[in-house]
């Protein structure tokens, strides 16, 4: 196997925190360089403070460590992005252009670029949304991901760069918090339940959205990146499905374990974003091309979330 050196941008985020650890296990801690705007004091491994919108800074890290693969996780997400639309576009696109260019110019052999269910807008079938419908996103974040998917495809077709991408559903995990997304409620609800607090939900009770447990999301990422290049037929971004549920359903499942848990609903501007997204996703192509199969549904994910967060908060009380 070729000796790989991995750079992760946005490594301090919800996905990056967990993906970094998995890549350290897979490639060895010395071969994984995490980067972000600031260092988390608890981080273990190699870390570079890096603003990925700065091409020269990115290039110097790539050359310093002889990087061969980049996982580019930097992005302003859907809800936060709406507060500063032009800034969001600049950061999301500039950082991607820098990653694509540094990869083209300096011999990177594989790039991972996350896309999102935010690429879909009003024009799609809401249930089992197919791989290739009209993409008319409602948020700047979604617009940047549609453009980004097409740039990924362009670099592959024009320069032969091996860029691979997944359209993540809302990611739910216990190890890290999401920041500024529309699906974030589905993480927060577990924290409130385990802390015996009531939960005020910013979406309506019946708003179905596609979601995925973090273990499945990370495994999908690694399986896609490990797949032989000839099996990758989608060079924009693959639809990816884990599960689909509404706030009232996750509330009901949590209540089986924590019967006193209470919820109220107070929809805000994020309701409009959620309403423009699919209820569920058709990921037949990912299953066919590289054998994708999710392992978690709402019930077994809830078991793990409650168990892990109970351990986390118990230790916090002791510490
Ligand atoms: N979880 C993301 C968000 O809510 C979707 O990609 O913005």
PDB file of C-alpha atoms and ligand atoms in Angstrom:
ATOM      1  CA  UNK A   1       0.000   0.000   0.000  1.00  0.00           C
ATOM      2  CA  UNK A   2       1.196   3.498  -0.814  1.00  0.00           C
ATOM      3  CA  UNK A   3       2.336   5.499   2.186  1.00  0.00           C
ATOM      4  CA  UNK A   4      -0.454   7.992   2.870  1.00  0.00           C
ATOM      5  CA  UNK A   5      -0.240  11.285   4.708  1.00  0.00           C
ATOM      6  CA  UNK A   6      -3.629  12.802   5.517  1.00  0.00           C
ATOM      7  CA  UNK A   7      -4.571  16.439   6.087  1.00  0.00           C
ATOM      8  CA  UNK A   8      -7.974  17.215   7.640  1.00  0.00           C
ATOM      9  CA  UNK A   9      -9.256  20.776   7.402  1.00  0.00           C
ATOM     10  CA  UNK A  10     -11.997  21.802   9.817  1.00  0.00           C
ATOM     11  CA  UNK A  11     -10.841  18.968  12.081  1.00  0.00           C
ATOM     12  CA  UNK A  12     -12.310  20.595  15.189  1.00  0.00           C
ATOM     13  CA  UNK A  13     -15.896  20.327  13.920  1.00  0.00           C
ATOM     14  CA  UNK A  14     -18.575  17.713  14.562  1.00  0.00           C
ATOM     15  CA  UNK A  15     -17.372  15.271  11.894  1.00  0.00           C
ATOM     16  CA  UNK A  16     -13.689  16.214  12.002  1.00  0.00           C
ATOM     17  CA  UNK A  17     -13.312  15.411  15.689  1.00  0.00           C
ATOM     18  CA  UNK A  18     -14.415  11.815  15.151  1.00  0.00           C
ATOM     19  CA  UNK A  19     -12.986  11.302  11.668  1.00  0.00           C
ATOM     20  CA  UNK A  20      -9.526  12.395  12.860  1.00  0.00           C
ATOM     21  CA  UNK A  21      -9.460   9.635  15.476  1.00  0.00           C
ATOM     22  CA  UNK A  22     -10.614   6.995  12.956  1.00  0.00           C
ATOM     23  CA  UNK A  23      -8.004   8.077  10.406  1.00  0.00           C
ATOM     24  CA  UNK A  24      -5.310   8.046  13.115  1.00  0.00           C
ATOM     25  CA  UNK A  25      -6.289   4.416  13.849  1.00  0.00           C
ATOM     26  CA  UNK A  26      -6.231   3.526  10.161  1.00  0.00           C
ATOM     27  CA  UNK A  27      -3.053   5.304   9.026  1.00  0.00           C
ATOM     28  CA  UNK A  28      -1.143   5.821  12.300  1.00  0.00           C
ATOM     29  CA  UNK A  29      -1.193   9.027  14.373  1.00  0.00           C
ATOM     30  CA  UNK A  30       2.012  10.307  12.729  1.00  0.00           C
ATOM     31  CA  UNK A  31       0.391  10.213   9.300  1.00  0.00           C
ATOM     32  CA  UNK A  32      -2.657  12.319  10.153  1.00  0.00           C
ATOM     33  CA  UNK A  33      -2.433  16.097  10.408  1.00  0.00           C
ATOM     34  CA  UNK A  34      -5.493  17.796  11.865  1.00  0.00           C
ATOM     35  CA  UNK A  35      -6.000  21.485  11.193  1.00  0.00           C
ATOM     36  CA  UNK A  36      -8.454  24.204  12.152  1.00  0.00           C
ATOM     37  CA  UNK A  37      -8.578  27.860  13.121  1.00  0.00           C
ATOM     38  CA  UNK A  38      -7.740  26.971  16.694  1.00  0.00           C
ATOM     39  CA  UNK A  39      -6.385  24.041  18.667  1.00  0.00           C
ATOM     40  CA  UNK A  40      -8.654  22.185  21.079  1.00  0.00           C
ATOM     41  CA  UNK A  41      -6.486  21.745  24.227  1.00  0.00           C
ATOM     42  CA  UNK A  42      -7.688  18.115  24.583  1.00  0.00           C
ATOM     43  CA  UNK A  43      -6.579  17.159  21.061  1.00  0.00           C
ATOM     44  CA  UNK A  44      -4.055  14.350  20.748  1.00  0.00           C
ATOM     45  CA  UNK A  45      -1.914  14.071  17.622  1.00  0.00           C
ATOM     46  CA  UNK A  46      -0.398  16.370  15.022  1.00  0.00           C
ATOM     47  CA  UNK A  47      -2.168  19.688  14.678  1.00  0.00           C
ATOM     48  CA  UNK A  48      -1.626  22.825  12.596  1.00  0.00           C
ATOM     49  CA  UNK A  49      -3.447  26.104  13.094  1.00  0.00           C
ATOM     50  CA  UNK A  50      -4.679  26.738   9.555  1.00  0.00           C
ATOM     51  CA  UNK A  51      -7.080  29.095   7.825  1.00  0.00           C
ATOM     52  CA  UNK A  52      -7.976  27.124   4.688  1.00  0.00           C
ATOM     53  CA  UNK A  53      -9.016  30.322   2.893  1.00  0.00           C
ATOM     54  CA  UNK A  54      -5.286  31.256   2.881  1.00  0.00           C
ATOM     55  CA  UNK A  55      -3.748  29.425  -0.099  1.00  0.00           C
ATOM     56  CA  UNK A  56      -0.109  29.959   0.898  1.00  0.00           C
ATOM     57  CA  UNK A  57      -0.729  28.732   4.437  1.00  0.00           C
ATOM     58  CA  UNK A  58      -2.501  25.627   3.123  1.00  0.00           C
ATOM     59  CA  UNK A  59       0.264  24.982   0.608  1.00  0.00           C
ATOM     60  CA  UNK A  60       2.996  25.229   3.239  1.00  0.00           C
ATOM     61  CA  UNK A  61       1.257  22.611   5.444  1.00  0.00           C
ATOM     62  CA  UNK A  62       0.796  20.306   2.433  1.00  0.00           C
ATOM     63  CA  UNK A  63       4.497  20.592   1.528  1.00  0.00           C
ATOM     64  CA  UNK A  64       5.777  20.440   5.115  1.00  0.00           C
ATOM     65  CA  UNK A  65       4.098  17.080   5.778  1.00  0.00           C
ATOM     66  CA  UNK A  66       4.208  15.689   2.210  1.00  0.00           C
ATOM     67  CA  UNK A  67       0.424  15.314   2.295  1.00  0.00           C
ATOM     68  CA  UNK A  68      -1.134  12.782  -0.127  1.00  0.00           C
ATOM     69  CA  UNK A  69      -4.853  13.017   0.809  1.00  0.00           C
ATOM     70  CA  UNK A  70      -7.040  15.886   2.008  1.00  0.00           C
ATOM     71  CA  UNK A  71     -10.357  15.598   3.849  1.00  0.00           C
ATOM     72  CA  UNK A  72     -11.750  19.098   3.464  1.00  0.00           C
ATOM     73  CA  UNK A  73     -14.355  19.576   6.198  1.00  0.00           C
ATOM     74  CA  UNK A  74     -14.343  23.378   6.521  1.00  0.00           C
ATOM     75  CA  UNK A  75     -17.809  24.928   6.037  1.00  0.00           C
ATOM     76  CA  UNK A  76     -20.290  27.364   7.503  1.00  0.00           C
ATOM     77  CA  UNK A  77     -23.488  25.300   7.849  1.00  0.00           C
ATOM     78  CA  UNK A  78     -27.077  26.036   6.836  1.00  0.00           C
ATOM     79  CA  UNK A  79     -28.502  28.053   9.730  1.00  0.00           C
ATOM     80  CA  UNK A  80     -25.391  30.076  10.590  1.00  0.00           C
ATOM     81  CA  UNK A  81     -24.793  30.659   6.900  1.00  0.00           C
ATOM     82  CA  UNK A  82     -28.061  32.566   6.550  1.00  0.00           C
ATOM     83  CA  UNK A  83     -26.843  35.190   9.028  1.00  0.00           C
ATOM     84  CA  UNK A  84     -23.947  36.241   6.745  1.00  0.00           C
ATOM     85  CA  UNK A  85     -24.762  34.979   3.233  1.00  0.00           C
ATOM     86  CA  UNK A  86     -21.885  36.544   1.271  1.00  0.00           C
ATOM     87  CA  UNK A  87     -19.326  35.716   3.906  1.00  0.00           C
ATOM     88  CA  UNK A  88     -20.558  32.115   3.955  1.00  0.00           C
ATOM     89  CA  UNK A  89     -20.211  31.839   0.197  1.00  0.00           C
ATOM     90  CA  UNK A  90     -16.684  33.295   0.345  1.00  0.00           C
ATOM     91  CA  UNK A  91     -15.458  30.959   3.076  1.00  0.00           C
ATOM     92  CA  UNK A  92     -17.089  27.812   1.703  1.00  0.00           C
ATOM     93  CA  UNK A  93     -15.962  28.389  -1.882  1.00  0.00           C
ATOM     94  CA  UNK A  94     -12.528  29.935  -1.283  1.00  0.00           C
ATOM     95  CA  UNK A  95     -11.439  27.126   1.014  1.00  0.00           C
ATOM     96  CA  UNK A  96     -12.622  24.542  -1.539  1.00  0.00           C
ATOM     97  CA  UNK A  97     -10.834  26.254  -4.445  1.00  0.00           C
ATOM     98  CA  UNK A  98      -7.647  26.322  -2.381  1.00  0.00           C
ATOM     99  CA  UNK A  99      -7.929  22.608  -1.610  1.00  0.00           C
ATOM    100  CA  UNK A 100      -8.629  21.700  -5.255  1.00  0.00           C
ATOM    101  CA  UNK A 101      -5.793  23.875  -6.551  1.00  0.00           C
ATOM    102  CA  UNK A 102      -3.210  22.757  -4.008  1.00  0.00           C
ATOM    103  CA  UNK A 103      -4.192  19.169  -4.818  1.00  0.00           C
ATOM    104  CA  UNK A 104      -3.838  19.684  -8.566  1.00  0.00           C
ATOM    105  CA  UNK A 105      -0.494  21.476  -8.245  1.00  0.00           C
ATOM    106  CA  UNK A 106       1.162  19.444  -5.511  1.00  0.00           C
ATOM    107  CA  UNK A 107       0.421  15.811  -6.249  1.00  0.00           C
ATOM    108  CA  UNK A 108      -2.430  15.062  -3.832  1.00  0.00           C
ATOM    109  CA  UNK A 109      -3.891  11.730  -4.924  1.00  0.00           C
ATOM    110  CA  UNK A 110      -7.331  11.847  -3.222  1.00  0.00           C
ATOM    111  CA  UNK A 111      -9.648  14.514  -1.846  1.00  0.00           C
ATOM    112  CA  UNK A 112     -12.787  14.076   0.246  1.00  0.00           C
ATOM    113  CA  UNK A 113     -15.389  16.844   0.009  1.00  0.00           C
ATOM    114  CA  UNK A 114     -18.555  16.683   2.106  1.00  0.00           C
ATOM    115  CA  UNK A 115     -21.812  17.769   0.531  1.00  0.00           C
ATOM    116  CA  UNK A 116     -25.230  17.760   2.177  1.00  0.00           C
ATOM    117  CA  UNK A 117     -28.987  17.222   1.913  1.00  0.00           C
ATOM    118  CA  UNK A 118     -29.007  21.048   1.782  1.00  0.00           C
ATOM    119  CA  UNK A 119     -28.354  20.790  -1.989  1.00  0.00           C
ATOM    120  CA  UNK A 120     -32.017  19.845  -2.447  1.00  0.00           C
ATOM    121  CA  UNK A 121     -34.756  22.487  -2.630  1.00  0.00           C
ATOM    122  CA  UNK A 122     -38.430  22.851  -3.390  1.00  0.00           C
ATOM    123  CA  UNK A 123     -38.284  21.138  -6.786  1.00  0.00           C
ATOM    124  CA  UNK A 124     -37.655  17.582  -5.584  1.00  0.00           C
ATOM    125  CA  UNK A 125     -39.779  14.633  -4.518  1.00  0.00           C
ATOM    126  CA  UNK A 126     -39.613  14.856  -0.727  1.00  0.00           C
ATOM    127  CA  UNK A 127     -39.773  11.117  -0.054  1.00  0.00           C
ATOM    128  CA  UNK A 128     -36.884   8.999  -1.248  1.00  0.00           C
ATOM    129  CA  UNK A 129     -35.325  11.958  -3.034  1.00  0.00           C
ATOM    130  CA  UNK A 130     -33.423  10.602  -6.047  1.00  0.00           C
ATOM    131  CA  UNK A 131     -29.746  11.092  -6.891  1.00  0.00           C
ATOM    132  CA  UNK A 132     -30.153  13.512  -9.782  1.00  0.00           C
ATOM    133  CA  UNK A 133     -33.126  15.851  -9.440  1.00  0.00           C
ATOM    134  CA  UNK A 134     -33.122  19.600 -10.132  1.00  0.00           C
ATOM    135  CA  UNK A 135     -30.996  21.205  -7.456  1.00  0.00           C
ATOM    136  CA  UNK A 136     -32.482  24.517  -6.304  1.00  0.00           C
ATOM    137  CA  UNK A 137     -31.202  24.946  -2.727  1.00  0.00           C
ATOM    138  CA  UNK A 138     -32.850  27.385  -0.318  1.00  0.00           C
ATOM    139  CA  UNK A 139     -29.713  28.365   1.646  1.00  0.00           C
ATOM    140  CA  UNK A 140     -26.331  29.848   0.793  1.00  0.00           C
ATOM    141  CA  UNK A 141     -24.774  26.777   2.385  1.00  0.00           C
ATOM    142  CA  UNK A 142     -26.780  24.573  -0.003  1.00  0.00           C
ATOM    143  CA  UNK A 143     -25.822  26.782  -2.953  1.00  0.00           C
ATOM    144  CA  UNK A 144     -22.150  26.497  -2.020  1.00  0.00           C
ATOM    145  CA  UNK A 145     -22.469  22.701  -1.843  1.00  0.00           C
ATOM    146  CA  UNK A 146     -24.162  22.455  -5.260  1.00  0.00           C
ATOM    147  CA  UNK A 147     -21.405  24.609  -6.742  1.00  0.00           C
ATOM    148  CA  UNK A 148     -18.757  22.655  -4.823  1.00  0.00           C
ATOM    149  CA  UNK A 149     -20.039  19.303  -6.089  1.00  0.00           C
ATOM    150  CA  UNK A 150     -19.800  20.609  -9.639  1.00  0.00           C
ATOM    151  CA  UNK A 151     -16.277  21.928  -9.077  1.00  0.00           C
ATOM    152  CA  UNK A 152     -15.297  18.532  -7.682  1.00  0.00           C
ATOM    153  CA  UNK A 153     -16.670  16.900 -10.814  1.00  0.00           C
ATOM    154  CA  UNK A 154     -14.868  19.473 -12.985  1.00  0.00           C
ATOM    155  CA  UNK A 155     -11.479  18.834 -11.356  1.00  0.00           C
ATOM    156  CA  UNK A 156     -11.991  15.124 -11.812  1.00  0.00           C
ATOM    157  CA  UNK A 157     -12.970  15.379 -15.464  1.00  0.00           C
ATOM    158  CA  UNK A 158     -10.490  18.070 -16.427  1.00  0.00           C
ATOM    159  CA  UNK A 159      -7.422  17.264 -14.300  1.00  0.00           C
ATOM    160  CA  UNK A 160      -8.055  13.659 -13.259  1.00  0.00           C
ATOM    161  CA  UNK A 161      -8.102  14.637  -9.568  1.00  0.00           C
ATOM    162  CA  UNK A 162      -9.688  11.845  -7.520  1.00  0.00           C
ATOM    163  CA  UNK A 163     -12.262  13.864  -5.563  1.00  0.00           C
ATOM    164  CA  UNK A 164     -15.019  11.921  -3.784  1.00  0.00           C
ATOM    165  CA  UNK A 165     -18.065  13.266  -2.022  1.00  0.00           C
ATOM    166  CA  UNK A 166     -21.114  12.345   0.083  1.00  0.00           C
ATOM    167  CA  UNK A 167     -24.325  14.269   0.666  1.00  0.00           C
ATOM    168  CA  UNK A 168     -24.526  13.823   4.436  1.00  0.00           C
ATOM    169  CA  UNK A 169     -27.890  13.816   6.151  1.00  0.00           C
ATOM    170  CA  UNK A 170     -28.029  15.456   9.614  1.00  0.00           C
ATOM    171  CA  UNK A 171     -25.242  13.820  11.621  1.00  0.00           C
ATOM    172  CA  UNK A 172     -25.988  12.681  15.178  1.00  0.00           C
ATOM    173  CA  UNK A 173     -23.155  11.786  17.534  1.00  0.00           C
ATOM    174  CA  UNK A 174     -22.201  11.852  21.214  1.00  0.00           C
ATOM    175  CA  UNK A 175     -18.519  12.759  20.816  1.00  0.00           C
ATOM    176  CA  UNK A 176     -18.904  16.287  19.471  1.00  0.00           C
ATOM    177  CA  UNK A 177     -21.454  19.047  18.989  1.00  0.00           C
ATOM    178  CA  UNK A 178     -22.645  20.314  15.607  1.00  0.00           C
ATOM    179  CA  UNK A 179     -22.405  24.041  15.003  1.00  0.00           C
ATOM    180  CA  UNK A 180     -24.972  26.164  13.223  1.00  0.00           C
ATOM    181  CA  UNK A 181     -26.964  23.553  11.304  1.00  0.00           C
ATOM    182  CA  UNK A 182     -30.687  22.919  10.931  1.00  0.00           C
ATOM    183  CA  UNK A 183     -30.462  19.292  12.030  1.00  0.00           C
ATOM    184  CA  UNK A 184     -28.602  20.204  15.273  1.00  0.00           C
ATOM    185  CA  UNK A 185     -31.766  19.773  17.367  1.00  0.00           C
ATOM    186  CA  UNK A 186     -31.396  16.009  16.986  1.00  0.00           C
ATOM    187  CA  UNK A 187     -28.121  16.088  18.940  1.00  0.00           C
ATOM    188  CA  UNK A 188     -29.191  18.671  21.485  1.00  0.00           C
ATOM    189  CA  UNK A 189     -32.343  16.710  22.379  1.00  0.00           C
ATOM    190  CA  UNK A 190     -30.244  13.807  23.700  1.00  0.00           C
ATOM    191  CA  UNK A 191     -28.065  16.093  25.834  1.00  0.00           C
ATOM    192  CA  UNK A 192     -31.120  17.709  27.419  1.00  0.00           C
ATOM    193  CA  UNK A 193     -32.770  14.333  28.044  1.00  0.00           C
ATOM    194  CA  UNK A 194     -29.705  12.861  29.736  1.00  0.00           C
ATOM    195  CA  UNK A 195     -29.257  16.002  31.876  1.00  0.00           C
ATOM    196  CA  UNK A 196     -32.921  15.681  32.961  1.00  0.00           C
ATOM    197  CA  UNK A 197     -33.782  19.026  31.417  1.00  0.00           C
ATOM    198  CA  UNK A 198     -36.777  19.742  29.194  1.00  0.00           C
ATOM    199  CA  UNK A 199     -36.162  20.451  25.511  1.00  0.00           C
ATOM    200  CA  UNK A 200     -37.447  23.360  23.414  1.00  0.00           C
ATOM    201  CA  UNK A 201     -37.391  22.278  19.784  1.00  0.00           C
ATOM    202  CA  UNK A 202     -36.837  24.862  17.031  1.00  0.00           C
ATOM    203  CA  UNK A 203     -38.656  22.654  14.489  1.00  0.00           C
ATOM    204  CA  UNK A 204     -42.289  21.538  14.450  1.00  0.00           C
ATOM    205  CA  UNK A 205     -43.152  18.128  15.884  1.00  0.00           C
ATOM    206  CA  UNK A 206     -43.822  16.453  12.523  1.00  0.00           C
ATOM    207  CA  UNK A 207     -40.838  17.738  10.472  1.00  0.00           C
ATOM    208  CA  UNK A 208     -39.204  14.667   8.947  1.00  0.00           C
ATOM    209  CA  UNK A 209     -35.549  14.982   7.953  1.00  0.00           C
ATOM    210  CA  UNK A 210     -32.883  12.524   6.784  1.00  0.00           C
ATOM    211  CA  UNK A 211     -30.413  11.743   9.581  1.00  0.00           C
ATOM    212  CA  UNK A 212     -27.444   9.454  10.154  1.00  0.00           C
ATOM    213  CA  UNK A 213     -25.592   8.188  13.241  1.00  0.00           C
ATOM    214  CA  UNK A 214     -21.992   9.363  13.390  1.00  0.00           C
ATOM    215  CA  UNK A 215     -20.525   5.825  13.288  1.00  0.00           C
ATOM    216  CA  UNK A 216     -22.362   5.211  10.019  1.00  0.00           C
ATOM    217  CA  UNK A 217     -21.339   8.627   8.645  1.00  0.00           C
ATOM    218  CA  UNK A 218     -17.647   8.026   9.404  1.00  0.00           C
ATOM    219  CA  UNK A 219     -17.746   4.453   8.083  1.00  0.00           C
ATOM    220  CA  UNK A 220     -19.413   5.672   4.863  1.00  0.00           C
ATOM    221  CA  UNK A 221     -16.662   8.258   4.425  1.00  0.00           C
ATOM    222  CA  UNK A 222     -13.872   5.725   4.858  1.00  0.00           C
ATOM    223  CA  UNK A 223     -15.590   3.094   2.692  1.00  0.00           C
ATOM    224  CA  UNK A 224     -16.092   5.611  -0.103  1.00  0.00           C
ATOM    225  CA  UNK A 225     -12.459   6.734   0.087  1.00  0.00           C
ATOM    226  CA  UNK A 226     -11.238   3.107   0.116  1.00  0.00           C
ATOM    227  CA  UNK A 227     -13.357   2.009  -2.867  1.00  0.00           C
ATOM    228  CA  UNK A 228     -11.509   1.314  -6.138  1.00  0.00           C
ATOM    229  CA  UNK A 229     -11.682   4.408  -8.381  1.00  0.00           C
ATOM    230  CA  UNK A 230     -13.436   2.497 -11.151  1.00  0.00           C
ATOM    231  CA  UNK A 231     -16.398   1.795  -8.835  1.00  0.00           C
ATOM    232  CA  UNK A 232     -17.044   5.503  -8.277  1.00  0.00           C
ATOM    233  CA  UNK A 233     -19.608   6.442 -10.926  1.00  0.00           C
ATOM    234  CA  UNK A 234     -20.790   9.652  -9.228  1.00  0.00           C
ATOM    235  CA  UNK A 235     -18.205  12.435  -9.266  1.00  0.00           C
ATOM    236  CA  UNK A 236     -20.491  15.201  -8.037  1.00  0.00           C
ATOM    237  CA  UNK A 237     -21.698  13.708  -4.727  1.00  0.00           C
ATOM    238  CA  UNK A 238     -23.460  10.525  -3.588  1.00  0.00           C
ATOM    239  CA  UNK A 239     -26.861  10.539  -1.895  1.00  0.00           C
ATOM    240  CA  UNK A 240     -26.365   8.868   1.488  1.00  0.00           C
ATOM    241  CA  UNK A 241     -29.101   7.587   3.765  1.00  0.00           C
ATOM    242  CA  UNK A 242     -29.138   6.439   7.375  1.00  0.00           C
ATOM    243  CA  UNK A 243     -32.632   6.964   8.804  1.00  0.00           C
ATOM    244  CA  UNK A 244     -35.440   9.514   8.728  1.00  0.00           C
ATOM    245  CA  UNK A 245     -37.499  10.839  11.636  1.00  0.00           C
ATOM    246  CA  UNK A 246     -39.368  13.847  13.039  1.00  0.00           C
ATOM    247  CA  UNK A 247     -38.840  15.501  16.456  1.00  0.00           C
ATOM    248  CA  UNK A 248     -41.959  13.827  17.916  1.00  0.00           C
ATOM    249  CA  UNK A 249     -40.561  10.392  16.983  1.00  0.00           C
ATOM    250  CA  UNK A 250     -37.112  10.834  18.521  1.00  0.00           C
ATOM    251  CA  UNK A 251     -38.850  12.311  21.583  1.00  0.00           C
ATOM    252  CA  UNK A 252     -41.070   9.199  21.815  1.00  0.00           C
ATOM    253  CA  UNK A 253     -38.123   6.814  21.612  1.00  0.00           C
ATOM    254  CA  UNK A 254     -36.081   8.743  24.234  1.00  0.00           C
ATOM    255  CA  UNK A 255     -39.108   8.753  26.566  1.00  0.00           C
ATOM    256  CA  UNK A 256     -39.111   4.949  26.665  1.00  0.00           C
ATOM    257  CA  UNK A 257     -35.814   5.181  28.595  1.00  0.00           C
ATOM    258  CA  UNK A 258     -36.310   8.587  30.271  1.00  0.00           C
ATOM    259  CA  UNK A 259     -40.072   8.717  31.012  1.00  0.00           C
ATOM    260  CA  UNK A 260     -40.033  12.183  32.647  1.00  0.00           C
ATOM    261  CA  UNK A 261     -38.528  13.870  29.599  1.00  0.00           C
ATOM    262  CA  UNK A 262     -40.571  16.819  28.286  1.00  0.00           C
ATOM    263  CA  UNK A 263     -40.596  18.715  24.996  1.00  0.00           C
ATOM    264  CA  UNK A 264     -42.098  21.986  23.728  1.00  0.00           C
ATOM    265  CA  UNK A 265     -42.079  23.263  20.165  1.00  0.00           C
ATOM    266  CA  UNK A 266     -41.088  26.792  19.171  1.00  0.00           C
ATOM    267  CA  UNK A 267     -40.268  26.816  15.439  1.00  0.00           C
ATOM    268  CA  UNK A 268     -37.980  29.609  14.231  1.00  0.00           C
ATOM    269  CA  UNK A 269     -36.385  30.497  10.853  1.00  0.00           C
ATOM    270  CA  UNK A 270     -34.824  27.030  10.692  1.00  0.00           C
ATOM    271  CA  UNK A 271     -38.324  25.582  10.085  1.00  0.00           C
ATOM    272  CA  UNK A 272     -38.279  27.195   6.629  1.00  0.00           C
ATOM    273  CA  UNK A 273     -34.913  25.595   5.860  1.00  0.00           C
ATOM    274  CA  UNK A 274     -36.077  22.177   7.090  1.00  0.00           C
ATOM    275  CA  UNK A 275     -39.290  22.454   5.035  1.00  0.00           C
ATOM    276  CA  UNK A 276     -37.218  22.942   1.883  1.00  0.00           C
ATOM    277  CA  UNK A 277     -35.240  19.717   2.485  1.00  0.00           C
ATOM    278  CA  UNK A 278     -36.186  16.089   1.740  1.00  0.00           C
ATOM    279  CA  UNK A 279     -37.950  13.804   4.225  1.00  0.00           C
ATOM    280  CA  UNK A 280     -35.834  10.838   3.166  1.00  0.00           C
ATOM    281  CA  UNK A 281     -33.130   9.987   0.643  1.00  0.00           C
ATOM    282  CA  UNK A 282     -32.722   7.324  -2.039  1.00  0.00           C
ATOM    283  CA  UNK A 283     -29.101   6.128  -1.870  1.00  0.00           C
ATOM    284  CA  UNK A 284     -29.385   3.206  -4.289  1.00  0.00           C
ATOM    285  CA  UNK A 285     -26.338   4.399  -6.247  1.00  0.00           C
ATOM    286  CA  UNK A 286     -24.046   4.368  -3.182  1.00  0.00           C
ATOM    287  CA  UNK A 287     -25.303   0.876  -2.322  1.00  0.00           C
ATOM    288  CA  UNK A 288     -24.712  -0.319  -5.863  1.00  0.00           C
ATOM    289  CA  UNK A 289     -21.321   1.298  -6.493  1.00  0.00           C
ATOM    290  CA  UNK A 290     -19.419   0.747  -3.253  1.00  0.00           C
ATOM    291  CA  UNK A 291     -21.731  -1.417  -1.139  1.00  0.00           C
ATOM    292  CA  UNK A 292     -23.052   1.197   1.298  1.00  0.00           C
ATOM    293  CA  UNK A 293     -25.268  -0.220   4.061  1.00  0.00           C
ATOM    294  CA  UNK A 294     -26.242   1.737   7.204  1.00  0.00           C
ATOM    295  CA  UNK A 295     -26.259  -0.113  10.542  1.00  0.00           C
ATOM    296  CA  UNK A 296     -28.149   2.306  12.762  1.00  0.00           C
ATOM    297  CA  UNK A 297     -31.848   3.154  13.011  1.00  0.00           C
ATOM    298  CA  UNK A 298     -33.565   5.495  15.484  1.00  0.00           C
ATOM    299  CA  UNK A 299     -33.909   2.802  18.158  1.00  0.00           C
ATOM    300  CA  UNK A 300     -30.353   1.423  18.276  1.00  0.00           C
ATOM    301  CA  UNK A 301     -28.856   4.905  17.816  1.00  0.00           C
ATOM    302  CA  UNK A 302     -30.890   6.195  20.781  1.00  0.00           C
ATOM    303  CA  UNK A 303     -29.598   3.368  22.982  1.00  0.00           C
ATOM    304  CA  UNK A 304     -25.995   4.279  22.189  1.00  0.00           C
ATOM    305  CA  UNK A 305     -26.541   8.044  22.501  1.00  0.00           C
ATOM    306  CA  UNK A 306     -28.133   7.760  25.945  1.00  0.00           C
ATOM    307  CA  UNK A 307     -25.564   5.269  27.209  1.00  0.00           C
ATOM    308  CA  UNK A 308     -22.543   7.303  26.022  1.00  0.00           C
ATOM    309  CA  UNK A 309     -23.900  10.669  27.145  1.00  0.00           C
ATOM    310  CA  UNK A 310     -24.733   9.261  30.594  1.00  0.00           C
ATOM    311  CA  UNK A 311     -21.107   8.168  30.939  1.00  0.00           C
ATOM    312  CA  UNK A 312     -19.929  11.575  29.713  1.00  0.00           C
ATOM    313  CA  UNK A 313     -22.069  13.592  32.137  1.00  0.00           C
ATOM    314  CA  UNK A 314     -21.333  11.266  35.073  1.00  0.00           C
ATOM    315  CA  UNK A 315     -17.599  11.686  34.527  1.00  0.00           C
ATOM    316  CA  UNK A 316     -18.062  15.427  34.211  1.00  0.00           C
ATOM    317  CA  UNK A 317     -19.799  15.532  37.569  1.00  0.00           C
ATOM    318  CA  UNK A 318     -16.964  13.550  39.164  1.00  0.00           C
ATOM    319  CA  UNK A 319     -14.134  15.532  37.529  1.00  0.00           C
TER     320      UNK A 319
HETATM  321  N1  LIG B   1     -26.478  19.200   9.172  1.00  0.00           N
HETATM  322  C1  LIG B   1     -26.362  20.209   8.176  1.00  0.00           C
HETATM  323  C2  LIG B   1     -27.131  21.419   8.518  1.00  0.00           C
HETATM  324  O1  LIG B   1     -28.121  21.290   9.210  1.00  0.00           O
HETATM  325  C3  LIG B   1     -26.840  19.671   6.873  1.00  0.00           C
HETATM  326  O2  LIG B   1     -25.756  19.422   6.071  1.00  0.00           O
HETATM  327  O3  LIG B   1     -26.793  22.472   8.071  1.00  0.00           O
END
